[in-house]
Amino acid sequence: PFQKPSASWSPSAIHTLMVSFYPEVLTRLWGIHAKDYLNSIQPVEAIFPKEVLDVLALVGTSDVPLFQQVESVLQQFWPSSHSGKGVADMRGWLSLLTTRAAFPRTGVGLRQVQRRIKELAG
């Protein structure tokens, strides 16, 4: 994470796929604390565990849409506490999460719903 806008440049064409995580998710899944990397650029090998990198290296090697490949990889690392609730995939879990947060009680504003989503997501 950077506290100010940043930019990058490459002398030739590159292909990227960007996936963003809330800092709490990085900590929960892999014990990574985003604050330790504030305003710095680090090679991914210095941050993520090797088993994560090995699985992520497979993304893009099949005909399955990229988002589904990434989703499949992430599900392997998602804590089992979420898998026992009848949610088949992350989209289902997010849908369930949003529904639970959106209907807590009468008179709750949008900001409170956003806070509830963050609380439920860990």
GROMACS .gro file of C-alpha atoms in nm:
model
  122
    1PRO     CA    1   0.000   0.000   0.000
    2PHE     CA    2   0.107   0.353  -0.077
    3GLN     CA    3   0.001   0.667   0.104
    4LYS     CA    4   0.038   0.873  -0.215
    5PRO     CA    5  -0.047   0.796  -0.579
    6SER     CA    6   0.212   0.590  -0.760
    7ALA     CA    7   0.285   0.491  -1.119
    8SER     CA    8   0.498   0.237  -1.300
    9TRP     CA    9   0.650   0.212  -1.646
   10SER     CA   10   0.769  -0.075  -1.862
   11PRO     CA   11   0.975  -0.047  -2.181
   12SER     CA   12   0.772  -0.319  -2.352
   13ALA     CA   13   0.424  -0.470  -2.348
   14ILE     CA   14   0.318  -0.649  -2.032
   15HIS     CA   15   0.011  -0.847  -1.928
   16THR     CA   16  -0.121  -0.810  -1.578
   17LEU     CA   17  -0.403  -0.932  -1.362
   18MET     CA   18  -0.460  -0.727  -1.049
   19VAL     CA   19  -0.633  -0.867  -0.744
   20SER     CA   20  -0.683  -0.645  -0.440
   21PHE     CA   21  -0.720  -0.763  -0.083
   22TYR     CA   22  -0.820  -0.581   0.230
   23PRO     CA   23  -0.525  -0.584   0.474
   24GLU     CA   24  -0.728  -0.794   0.719
   25VAL     CA   25  -0.772  -1.067   0.457
   26LEU     CA   26  -0.397  -1.086   0.389
   27THR     CA   27  -0.337  -1.126   0.760
   28ARG     CA   28  -0.612  -1.385   0.800
   29LEU     CA   29  -0.513  -1.598   0.501
   30TRP     CA   30  -0.134  -1.585   0.509
   31GLY     CA   31  -0.023  -1.387   0.814
   32ILE     CA   32   0.091  -1.095   0.597
   33HIS     CA   33   0.071  -0.752   0.762
   34ALA     CA   34   0.029  -0.485   0.492
   35LYS     CA   35   0.160  -0.214   0.725
   36ASP     CA   36   0.501  -0.385   0.712
   37TYR     CA   37   0.521  -0.301   0.341
   38LEU     CA   38   0.381   0.052   0.350
   39ASN     CA   39   0.526   0.276   0.075
   40SER     CA   40   0.765   0.009  -0.053
   41ILE     CA   41   0.792  -0.219  -0.353
   42GLN     CA   42   0.885  -0.578  -0.274
   43PRO     CA   43   0.912  -0.889  -0.492
   44VAL     CA   44   0.613  -1.112  -0.437
   45GLU     CA   45   0.850  -1.397  -0.346
   46ALA     CA   46   0.959  -1.200  -0.040
   47ILE     CA   47   0.602  -1.165   0.087
   48PHE     CA   48   0.384  -1.465  -0.003
   49PRO     CA   49   0.451  -1.822   0.116
   50LYS     CA   50   0.599  -2.054  -0.148
   51GLU     CA   51   0.291  -2.280  -0.157
   52VAL     CA   52   0.076  -1.979  -0.247
   53LEU     CA   53   0.312  -1.874  -0.526
   54ASP     CA   54   0.322  -2.230  -0.664
   55VAL     CA   55  -0.057  -2.240  -0.693
   56LEU     CA   56  -0.085  -1.884  -0.827
   57ALA     CA   57   0.171  -1.969  -1.098
   58LEU     CA   58  -0.091  -2.202  -1.248
   59VAL     CA   59  -0.334  -1.914  -1.310
   60GLY     CA   60  -0.355  -1.844  -1.682
   61THR     CA   61  -0.243  -2.190  -1.791
   62SER     CA   62  -0.590  -2.321  -1.877
   63ASP     CA   63  -0.889  -2.221  -2.089
   64VAL     CA   64  -1.099  -2.145  -1.780
   65PRO     CA   65  -1.174  -1.769  -1.745
   66LEU     CA   66  -0.907  -1.594  -1.537
   67PHE     CA   67  -1.144  -1.478  -1.264
   68GLN     CA   68  -1.263  -1.834  -1.207
   69GLN     CA   69  -0.903  -1.956  -1.191
   70VAL     CA   70  -0.811  -1.694  -0.932
   71GLU     CA   71  -1.128  -1.768  -0.737
   72SER     CA   72  -1.044  -2.139  -0.734
   73VAL     CA   73  -0.691  -2.070  -0.609
   74LEU     CA   74  -0.813  -1.842  -0.331
   75GLN     CA   75  -1.074  -2.094  -0.216
   76GLN     CA   76  -0.792  -2.336  -0.140
   77PHE     CA   77  -0.658  -2.096   0.120
   78TRP     CA   78  -0.985  -1.958   0.258
   79PRO     CA   79  -1.041  -2.061   0.622
   80SER     CA   80  -1.263  -2.366   0.656
   81SER     CA   81  -1.488  -2.175   0.897
   82HIS     CA   82  -1.666  -2.026   0.594
   83SER     CA   83  -1.702  -2.349   0.398
   84GLY     CA   84  -1.947  -2.513   0.637
   85LYS     CA   85  -2.225  -2.260   0.577
   86GLY     CA   86  -2.345  -2.397   0.244
   87VAL     CA   87  -2.165  -2.138   0.032
   88ALA     CA   88  -2.033  -2.291  -0.290
   89ASP     CA   89  -1.796  -2.014  -0.392
   90MET     CA   90  -1.675  -1.667  -0.303
   91ARG     CA   91  -1.944  -1.500  -0.509
   92GLY     CA   92  -2.205  -1.686  -0.308
   93TRP     CA   93  -2.032  -1.594   0.016
   94LEU     CA   94  -2.017  -1.227  -0.086
   95SER     CA   95  -2.383  -1.234  -0.184
   96LEU     CA   96  -2.474  -1.387   0.151
   97LEU     CA   97  -2.255  -1.136   0.332
   98THR     CA   98  -2.411  -0.838   0.155
   99THR     CA   99  -2.762  -0.965   0.220
  100ARG     CA  100  -2.691  -1.021   0.589
  101ALA     CA  101  -2.539  -0.675   0.623
  102ALA     CA  102  -2.806  -0.495   0.423
  103PHE     CA  103  -3.099  -0.613   0.634
  104PRO     CA  104  -2.985  -0.580   0.995
  105ARG     CA  105  -3.271  -0.364   1.128
  106THR     CA  106  -3.487  -0.070   1.032
  107GLY     CA  107  -3.333   0.278   1.023
  108VAL     CA  108  -2.973   0.175   0.958
  109GLY     CA  109  -2.786   0.401   0.715
  110LEU     CA  110  -2.554   0.308   0.429
  111ARG     CA  111  -2.237   0.375   0.629
  112GLN     CA  112  -2.358   0.141   0.903
  113VAL     CA  113  -2.423  -0.129   0.640
  114GLN     CA  114  -2.067  -0.081   0.508
  115ARG     CA  115  -1.930  -0.120   0.860
  116ARG     CA  116  -2.138  -0.434   0.909
  117ILE     CA  117  -1.999  -0.585   0.585
  118LYS     CA  118  -1.644  -0.515   0.703
  119GLU     CA  119  -1.722  -0.670   1.041
  120LEU     CA  120  -1.873  -0.983   0.886
  121ALA     CA  121  -1.588  -1.022   0.637
  122GLY     CA  122  -1.325  -1.019   0.908
   0.00000   0.00000   0.00000
